[in-house]
Coordinates of C-alpha atoms (C1' of nucleotides) in Angstrom, one line a residue:
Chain P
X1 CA -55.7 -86.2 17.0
X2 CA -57.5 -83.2 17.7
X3 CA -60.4 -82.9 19.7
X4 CA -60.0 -79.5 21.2
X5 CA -62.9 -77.9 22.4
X6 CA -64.1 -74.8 20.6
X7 CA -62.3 -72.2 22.9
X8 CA -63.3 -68.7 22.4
X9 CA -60.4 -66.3 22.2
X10 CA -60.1 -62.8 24.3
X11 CA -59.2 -60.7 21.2
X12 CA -56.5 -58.3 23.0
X13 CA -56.9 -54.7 20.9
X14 CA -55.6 -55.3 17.4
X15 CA -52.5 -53.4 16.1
X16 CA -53.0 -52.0 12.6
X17 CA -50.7 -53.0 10.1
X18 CA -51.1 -49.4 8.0
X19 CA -54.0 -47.7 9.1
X20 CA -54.6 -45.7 6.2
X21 CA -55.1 -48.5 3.9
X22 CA -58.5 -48.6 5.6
X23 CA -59.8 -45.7 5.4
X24 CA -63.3 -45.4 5.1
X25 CA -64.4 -43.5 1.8
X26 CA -67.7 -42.0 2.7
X27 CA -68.4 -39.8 5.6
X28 CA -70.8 -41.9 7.6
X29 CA -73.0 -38.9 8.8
X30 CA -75.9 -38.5 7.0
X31 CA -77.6 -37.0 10.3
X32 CA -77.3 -40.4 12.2
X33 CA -74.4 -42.2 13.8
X34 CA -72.3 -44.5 11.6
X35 CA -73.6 -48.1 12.1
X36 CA -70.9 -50.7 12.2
X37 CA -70.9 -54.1 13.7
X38 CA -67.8 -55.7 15.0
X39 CA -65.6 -52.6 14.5
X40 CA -66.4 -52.9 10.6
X41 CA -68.8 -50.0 9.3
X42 CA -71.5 -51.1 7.1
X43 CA -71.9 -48.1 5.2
X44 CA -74.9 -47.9 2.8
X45 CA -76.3 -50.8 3.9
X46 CA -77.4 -49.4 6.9
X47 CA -80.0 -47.3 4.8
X48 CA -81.5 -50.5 3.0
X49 CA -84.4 -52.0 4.3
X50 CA -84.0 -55.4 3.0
X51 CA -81.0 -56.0 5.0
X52 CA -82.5 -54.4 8.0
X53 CA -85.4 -57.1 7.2
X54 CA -82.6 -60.4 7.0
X55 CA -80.6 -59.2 10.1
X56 CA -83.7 -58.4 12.0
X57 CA -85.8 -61.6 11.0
X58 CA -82.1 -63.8 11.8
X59 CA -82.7 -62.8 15.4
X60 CA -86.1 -63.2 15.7
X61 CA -85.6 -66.8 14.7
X62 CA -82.7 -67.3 16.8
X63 CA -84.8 -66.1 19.6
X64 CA -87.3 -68.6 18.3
X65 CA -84.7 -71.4 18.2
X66 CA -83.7 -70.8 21.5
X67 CA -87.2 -70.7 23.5
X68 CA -90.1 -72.3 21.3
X69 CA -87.2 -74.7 19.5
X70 CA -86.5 -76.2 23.0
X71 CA -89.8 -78.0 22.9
X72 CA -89.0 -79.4 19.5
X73 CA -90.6 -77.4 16.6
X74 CA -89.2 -75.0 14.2
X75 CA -90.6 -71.7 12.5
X76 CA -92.4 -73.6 9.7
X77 CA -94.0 -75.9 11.7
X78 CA -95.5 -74.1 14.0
X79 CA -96.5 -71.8 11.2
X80 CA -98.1 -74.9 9.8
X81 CA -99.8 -76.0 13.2
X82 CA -101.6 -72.8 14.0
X83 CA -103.2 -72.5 10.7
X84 CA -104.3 -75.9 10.7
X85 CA -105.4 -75.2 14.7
X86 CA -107.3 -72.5 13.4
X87 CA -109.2 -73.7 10.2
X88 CA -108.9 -77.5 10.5
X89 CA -109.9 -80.0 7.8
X90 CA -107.9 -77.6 5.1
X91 CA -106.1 -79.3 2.2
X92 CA -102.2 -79.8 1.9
X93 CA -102.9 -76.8 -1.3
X94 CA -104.5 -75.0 1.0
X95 CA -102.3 -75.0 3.6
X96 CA -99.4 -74.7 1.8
X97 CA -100.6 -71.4 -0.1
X98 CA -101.3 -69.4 2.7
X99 CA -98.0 -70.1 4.2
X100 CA -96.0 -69.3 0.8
X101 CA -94.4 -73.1 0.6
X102 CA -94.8 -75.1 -2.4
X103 CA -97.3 -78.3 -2.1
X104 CA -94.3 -80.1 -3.2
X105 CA -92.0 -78.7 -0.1
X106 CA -94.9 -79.7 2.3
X107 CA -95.6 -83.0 1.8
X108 CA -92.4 -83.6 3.6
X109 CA -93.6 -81.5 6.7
X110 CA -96.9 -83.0 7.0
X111 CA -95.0 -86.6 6.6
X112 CA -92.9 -85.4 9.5
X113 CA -95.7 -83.9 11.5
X114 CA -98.0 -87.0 11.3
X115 CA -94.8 -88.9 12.4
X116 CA -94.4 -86.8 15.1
X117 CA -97.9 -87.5 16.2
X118 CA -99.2 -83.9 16.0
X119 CA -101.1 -83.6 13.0
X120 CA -103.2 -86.3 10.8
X121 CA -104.5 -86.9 7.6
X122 CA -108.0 -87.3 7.1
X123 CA -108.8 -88.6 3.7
X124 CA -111.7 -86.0 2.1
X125 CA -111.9 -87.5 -1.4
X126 CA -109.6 -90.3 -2.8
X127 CA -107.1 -88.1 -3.8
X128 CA -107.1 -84.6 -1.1
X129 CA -106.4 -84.8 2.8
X130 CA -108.2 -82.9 5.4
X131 CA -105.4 -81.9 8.2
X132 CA -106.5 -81.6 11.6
X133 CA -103.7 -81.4 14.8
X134 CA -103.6 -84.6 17.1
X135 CA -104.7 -84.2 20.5
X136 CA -101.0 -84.3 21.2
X137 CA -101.0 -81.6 18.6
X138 CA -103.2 -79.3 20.1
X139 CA -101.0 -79.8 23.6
X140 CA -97.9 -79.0 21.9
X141 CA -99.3 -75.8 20.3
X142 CA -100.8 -74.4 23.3
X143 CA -97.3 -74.9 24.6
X144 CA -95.8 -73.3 22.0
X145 CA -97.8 -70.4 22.0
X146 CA -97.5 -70.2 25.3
X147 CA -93.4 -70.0 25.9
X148 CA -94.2 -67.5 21.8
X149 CA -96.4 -65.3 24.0
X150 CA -93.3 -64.5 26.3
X151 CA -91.1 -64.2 23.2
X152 CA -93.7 -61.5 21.7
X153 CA -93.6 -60.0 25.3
X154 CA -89.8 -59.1 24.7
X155 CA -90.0 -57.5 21.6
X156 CA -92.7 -55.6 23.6
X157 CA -90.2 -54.2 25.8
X158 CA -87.0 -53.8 23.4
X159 CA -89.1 -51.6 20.9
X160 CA -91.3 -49.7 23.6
X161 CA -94.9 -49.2 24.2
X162 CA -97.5 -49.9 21.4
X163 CA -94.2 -50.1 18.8
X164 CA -94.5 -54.0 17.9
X165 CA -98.0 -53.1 16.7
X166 CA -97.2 -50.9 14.8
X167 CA -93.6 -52.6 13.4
X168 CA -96.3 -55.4 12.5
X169 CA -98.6 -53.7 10.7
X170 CA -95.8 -51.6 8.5
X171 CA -94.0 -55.0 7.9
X172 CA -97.9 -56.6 6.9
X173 CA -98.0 -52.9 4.7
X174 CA -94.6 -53.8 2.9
X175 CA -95.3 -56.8 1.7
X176 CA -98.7 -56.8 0.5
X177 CA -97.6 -53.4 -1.0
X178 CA -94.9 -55.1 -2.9
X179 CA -96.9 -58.5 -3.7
X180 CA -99.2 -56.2 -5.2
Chain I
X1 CA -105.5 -69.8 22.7
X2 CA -108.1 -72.1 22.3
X3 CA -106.7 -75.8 23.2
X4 CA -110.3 -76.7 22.9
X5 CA -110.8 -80.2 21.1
X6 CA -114.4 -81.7 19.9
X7 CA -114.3 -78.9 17.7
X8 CA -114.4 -81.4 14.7
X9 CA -117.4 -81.8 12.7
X10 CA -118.4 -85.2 11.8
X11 CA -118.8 -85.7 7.7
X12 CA -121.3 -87.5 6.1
X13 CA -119.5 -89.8 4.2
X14 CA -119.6 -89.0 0.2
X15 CA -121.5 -86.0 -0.5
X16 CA -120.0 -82.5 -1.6
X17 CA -117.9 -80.7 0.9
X18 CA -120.2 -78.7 3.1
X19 CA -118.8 -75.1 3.9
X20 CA -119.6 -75.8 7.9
X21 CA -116.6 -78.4 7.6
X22 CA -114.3 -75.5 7.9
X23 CA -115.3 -73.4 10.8
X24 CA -113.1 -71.2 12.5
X25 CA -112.0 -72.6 15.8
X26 CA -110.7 -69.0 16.9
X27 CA -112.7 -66.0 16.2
X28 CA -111.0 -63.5 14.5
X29 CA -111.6 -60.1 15.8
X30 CA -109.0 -58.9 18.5
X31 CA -109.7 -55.7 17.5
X32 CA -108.1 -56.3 13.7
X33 CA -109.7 -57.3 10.9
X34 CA -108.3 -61.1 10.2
X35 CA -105.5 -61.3 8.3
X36 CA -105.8 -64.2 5.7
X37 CA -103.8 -64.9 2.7
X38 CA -105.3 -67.0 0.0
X39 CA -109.0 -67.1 1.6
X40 CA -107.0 -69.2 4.3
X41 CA -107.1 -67.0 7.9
X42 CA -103.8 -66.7 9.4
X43 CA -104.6 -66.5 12.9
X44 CA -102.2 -66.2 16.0
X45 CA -99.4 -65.6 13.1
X46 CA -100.5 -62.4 12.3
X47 CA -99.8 -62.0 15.9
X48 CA -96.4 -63.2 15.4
X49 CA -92.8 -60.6 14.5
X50 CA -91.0 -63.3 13.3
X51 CA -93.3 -64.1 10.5
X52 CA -94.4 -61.1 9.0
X53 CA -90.4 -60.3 9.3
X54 CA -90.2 -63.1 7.1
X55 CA -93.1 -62.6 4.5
X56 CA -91.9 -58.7 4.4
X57 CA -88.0 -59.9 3.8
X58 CA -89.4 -62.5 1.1
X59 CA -91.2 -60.0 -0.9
X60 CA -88.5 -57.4 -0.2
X61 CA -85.5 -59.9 -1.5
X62 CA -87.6 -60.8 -4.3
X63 CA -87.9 -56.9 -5.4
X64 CA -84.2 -56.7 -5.1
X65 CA -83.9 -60.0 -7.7
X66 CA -86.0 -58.4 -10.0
X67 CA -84.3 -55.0 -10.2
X68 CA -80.6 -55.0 -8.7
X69 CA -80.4 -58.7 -9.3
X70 CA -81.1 -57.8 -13.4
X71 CA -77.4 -56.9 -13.8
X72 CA -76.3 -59.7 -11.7
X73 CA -75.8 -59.2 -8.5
X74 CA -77.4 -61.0 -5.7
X75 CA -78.2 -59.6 -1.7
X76 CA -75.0 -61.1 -0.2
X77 CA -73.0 -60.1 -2.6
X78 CA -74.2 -56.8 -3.3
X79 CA -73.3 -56.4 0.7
X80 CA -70.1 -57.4 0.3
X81 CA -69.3 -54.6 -2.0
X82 CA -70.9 -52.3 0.2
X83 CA -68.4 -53.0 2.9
X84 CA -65.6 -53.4 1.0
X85 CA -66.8 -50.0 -0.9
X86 CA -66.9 -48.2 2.8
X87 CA -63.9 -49.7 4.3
X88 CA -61.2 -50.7 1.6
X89 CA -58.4 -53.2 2.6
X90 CA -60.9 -54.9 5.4
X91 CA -59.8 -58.7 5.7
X92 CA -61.7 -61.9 4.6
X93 CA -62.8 -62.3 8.3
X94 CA -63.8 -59.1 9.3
X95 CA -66.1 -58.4 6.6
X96 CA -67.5 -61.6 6.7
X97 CA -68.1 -61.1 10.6
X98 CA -69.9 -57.7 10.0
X99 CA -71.9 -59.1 7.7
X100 CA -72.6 -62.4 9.7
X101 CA -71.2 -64.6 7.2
X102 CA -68.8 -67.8 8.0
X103 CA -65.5 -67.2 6.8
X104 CA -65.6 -70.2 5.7
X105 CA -68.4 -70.1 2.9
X106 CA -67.2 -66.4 2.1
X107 CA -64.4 -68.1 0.5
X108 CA -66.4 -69.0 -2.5
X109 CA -68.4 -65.8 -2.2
X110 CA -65.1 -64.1 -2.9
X111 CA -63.7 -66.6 -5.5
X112 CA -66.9 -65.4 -7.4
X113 CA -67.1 -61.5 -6.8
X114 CA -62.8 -62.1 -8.4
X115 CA -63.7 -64.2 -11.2
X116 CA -66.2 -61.6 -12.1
X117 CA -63.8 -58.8 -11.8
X118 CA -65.2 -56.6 -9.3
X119 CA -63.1 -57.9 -6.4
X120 CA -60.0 -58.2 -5.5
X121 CA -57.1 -60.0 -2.9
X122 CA -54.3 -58.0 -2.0
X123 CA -52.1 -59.6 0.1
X124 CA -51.4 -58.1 3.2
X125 CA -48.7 -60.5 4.5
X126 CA -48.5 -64.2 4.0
X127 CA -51.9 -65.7 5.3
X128 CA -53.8 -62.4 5.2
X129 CA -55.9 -60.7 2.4
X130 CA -57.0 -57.1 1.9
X131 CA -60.0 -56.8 0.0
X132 CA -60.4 -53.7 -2.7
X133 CA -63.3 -53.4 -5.1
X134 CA -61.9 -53.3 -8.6
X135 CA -62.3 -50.3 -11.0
X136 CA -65.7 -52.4 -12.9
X137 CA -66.2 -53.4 -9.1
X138 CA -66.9 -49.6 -8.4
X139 CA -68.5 -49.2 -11.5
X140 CA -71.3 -52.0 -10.3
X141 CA -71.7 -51.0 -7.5
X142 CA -73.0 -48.1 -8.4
X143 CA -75.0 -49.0 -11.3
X144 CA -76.6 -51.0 -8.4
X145 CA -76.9 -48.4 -5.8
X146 CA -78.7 -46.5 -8.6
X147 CA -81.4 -49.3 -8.9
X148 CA -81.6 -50.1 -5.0
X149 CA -82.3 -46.3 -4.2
X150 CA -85.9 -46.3 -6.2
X151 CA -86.2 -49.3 -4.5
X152 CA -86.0 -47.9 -1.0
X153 CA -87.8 -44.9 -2.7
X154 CA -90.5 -47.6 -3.4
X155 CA -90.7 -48.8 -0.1
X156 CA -91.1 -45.2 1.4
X157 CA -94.4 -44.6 -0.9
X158 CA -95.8 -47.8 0.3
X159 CA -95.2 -47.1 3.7
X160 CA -95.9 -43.4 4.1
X161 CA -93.5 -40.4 4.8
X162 CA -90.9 -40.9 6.9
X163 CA -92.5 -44.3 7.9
X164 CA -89.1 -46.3 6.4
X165 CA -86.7 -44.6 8.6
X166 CA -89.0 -45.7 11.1
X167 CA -89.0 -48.9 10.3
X168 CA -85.2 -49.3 9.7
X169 CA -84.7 -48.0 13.3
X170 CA -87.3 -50.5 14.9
X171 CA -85.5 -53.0 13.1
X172 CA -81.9 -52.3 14.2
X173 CA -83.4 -52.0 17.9
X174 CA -85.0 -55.1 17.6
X175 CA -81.6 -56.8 16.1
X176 CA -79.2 -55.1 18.8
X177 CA -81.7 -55.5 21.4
X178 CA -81.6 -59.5 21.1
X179 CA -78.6 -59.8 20.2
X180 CA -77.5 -58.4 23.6
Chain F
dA1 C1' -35.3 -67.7 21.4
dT2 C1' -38.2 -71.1 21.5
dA3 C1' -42.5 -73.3 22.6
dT4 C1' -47.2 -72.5 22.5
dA5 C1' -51.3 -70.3 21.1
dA6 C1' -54.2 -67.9 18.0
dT7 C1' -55.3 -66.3 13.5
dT8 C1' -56.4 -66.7 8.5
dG9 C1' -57.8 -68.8 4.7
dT10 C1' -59.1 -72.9 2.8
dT11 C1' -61.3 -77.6 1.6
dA12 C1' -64.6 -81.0 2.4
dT13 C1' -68.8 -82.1 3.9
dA14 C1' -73.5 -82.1 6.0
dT15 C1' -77.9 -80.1 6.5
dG16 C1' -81.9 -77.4 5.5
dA17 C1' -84.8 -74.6 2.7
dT18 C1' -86.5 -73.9 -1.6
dA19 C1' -87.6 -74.6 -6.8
dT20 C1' -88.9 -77.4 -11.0
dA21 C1' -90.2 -81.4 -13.7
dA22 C1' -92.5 -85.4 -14.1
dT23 C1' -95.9 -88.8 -12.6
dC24 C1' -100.2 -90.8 -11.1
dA25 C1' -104.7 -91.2 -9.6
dA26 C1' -109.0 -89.0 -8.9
dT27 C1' -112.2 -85.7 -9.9
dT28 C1' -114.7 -82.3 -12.6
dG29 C1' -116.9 -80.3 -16.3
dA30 C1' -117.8 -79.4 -21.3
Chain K
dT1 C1' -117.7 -89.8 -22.3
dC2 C1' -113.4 -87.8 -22.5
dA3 C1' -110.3 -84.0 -21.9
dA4 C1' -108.8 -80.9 -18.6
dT5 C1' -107.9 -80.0 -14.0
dT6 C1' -106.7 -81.0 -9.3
dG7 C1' -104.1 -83.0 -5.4
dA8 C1' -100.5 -85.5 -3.8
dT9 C1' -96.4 -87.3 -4.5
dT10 C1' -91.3 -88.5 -5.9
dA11 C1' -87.1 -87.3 -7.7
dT12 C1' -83.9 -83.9 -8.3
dA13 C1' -81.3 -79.5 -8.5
dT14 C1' -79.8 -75.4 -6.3
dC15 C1' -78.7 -72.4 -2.7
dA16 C1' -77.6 -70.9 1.9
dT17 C1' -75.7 -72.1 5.9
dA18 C1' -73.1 -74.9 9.5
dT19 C1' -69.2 -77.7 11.3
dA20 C1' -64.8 -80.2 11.2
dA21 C1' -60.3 -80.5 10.0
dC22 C1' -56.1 -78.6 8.4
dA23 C1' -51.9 -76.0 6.8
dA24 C1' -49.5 -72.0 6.9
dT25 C1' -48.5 -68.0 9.3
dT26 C1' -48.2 -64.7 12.9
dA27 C1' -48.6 -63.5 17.8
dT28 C1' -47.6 -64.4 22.8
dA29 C1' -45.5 -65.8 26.9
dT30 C1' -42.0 -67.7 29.4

DNA sequence: ATATAATTGTTATATGATATAATCAATTGA
DNA sequence: TCAATTGATTATATCATATAACAATTATAT
């Protein structure tokens, strides 16, 4: 039986069975250096902005994961709980729209936020649900936001003065550019 | 952030939804226009890098589904090829660790990219595998890199001159910068 | 040289996010 | 009034990603 613990390994400077069998086929200067990650050059891919986009936006979340997660909400939930914070008595539809997530998706996250005791359903007609945050709710936005602000304040510093501004309003220019 | 509660309206009971139902609780201006998608107001999250990194990569992706993806290649695997393209006779492991993939679900990402021809194994010794791109593999890859540059090309008329480079550099400081 | 450790690829499996179809009740409007 | 629409829901399929376990092979350390 195994129950080793996941030991992470020093890699000691690997020796290269034939080293020209890798050689790289383009010359990576096209006026900037050669971008590789773990010793591995990633070429073209470097130049292309959706994956730029996925590898940027994995971090972010991670980042999210690792501060905001700790109090117990994820991306889409807070996503959920600051536009319900800031227009309450929306609809599910609503809601769901302006967020890009199917109705269908979110009747599972409101289940779970109403069983988490931060938001409720308020029945409007006999068949549509006003959504308002909890008192609880509320508490656990503010603290959310709070430890988010910090978070924001990083990405501040990383990119420079002014820069997050203005990495937010090209990223806002992208996609309304492309949804167009 | 406004934590304020009592900002709820009280309804009369069965009449037609008034428009007063819905107040803001935030007011919008901090200096920006509100961003709202839908006629729903986004608030703090148009505040937030993490989202509009992940609205931009959404609409991004789904540009690259309806042009690159036409002749049948999808984002992961079109990266794959990249590497493999830029560094030929890479291992399983190492291109799936530049490109932040398990090695174990790259398993099946290979199996496909062979059974479609464009890939290949080359054994390197007995429990190690060199990866090539095929001879339709190269072809594909640049039918694809064809596509993807009017793409990019795309993205750089939406966003201005020189604005993309821009942005692919904030994004890769960002990345590096938290993953540190 | 031999024992031990680490690497490589693999299968099986769990989870989470997302997408579609179908259903049902309630509401709206022609 | 009755057909069409809306809102919420369930069921289900797909896809991406994550972990555990394992076998075979190769590397290392004594």
């Amino acid at each position: 039986m195994n129950t080793d613990l996941r030991v992470k390994s020093k890699r000691p400077a690997r020796t290269r069975r034939k080293p020209d069998e890798r050689k790289v086929v383009e010359d990576g200067s096209r006026g900037r250096p050669a971008v590789e990650l773990g010793g591995v050059e990633l070429g073209d891919l470097a130049d292309m902005t959706g994956y730029a986009l996925r590898r940027a936006q994995i971090a972010v979340f991670e980042g999210f994961r690792r501060t905001v997660g700790k109090i117990g909400l994820r991306p889409a939930q807070f996503s959920v709980m600051i536009v319900i914070h800031r227009t309450p008595g929306l609809k599910q539809t609503e809601v769901a729209n302006a967020l890009g997530i199917q109705r269908t998706n979110f009747v599972a996250m409101v289940n779970e936020l109403e069983r988490l005791g931060w938001v409720e359903r308020r029945a409007l007609d006999r068949r549509s649900h006003a959504l308002h945050l909890t008192r609880a709710g509320q508490g656990k936005l503010s603290e959310a936001m709070a430890i988010e602000r910090k978070q924001e304040a990083l990405y501040d510093k990383i990119l420079g003065p002014g820069e997050r501004l203005k990495l937010l309003d090209m990223l806002r220019r992208l996609q309304v550019g492309l949804e167009a």
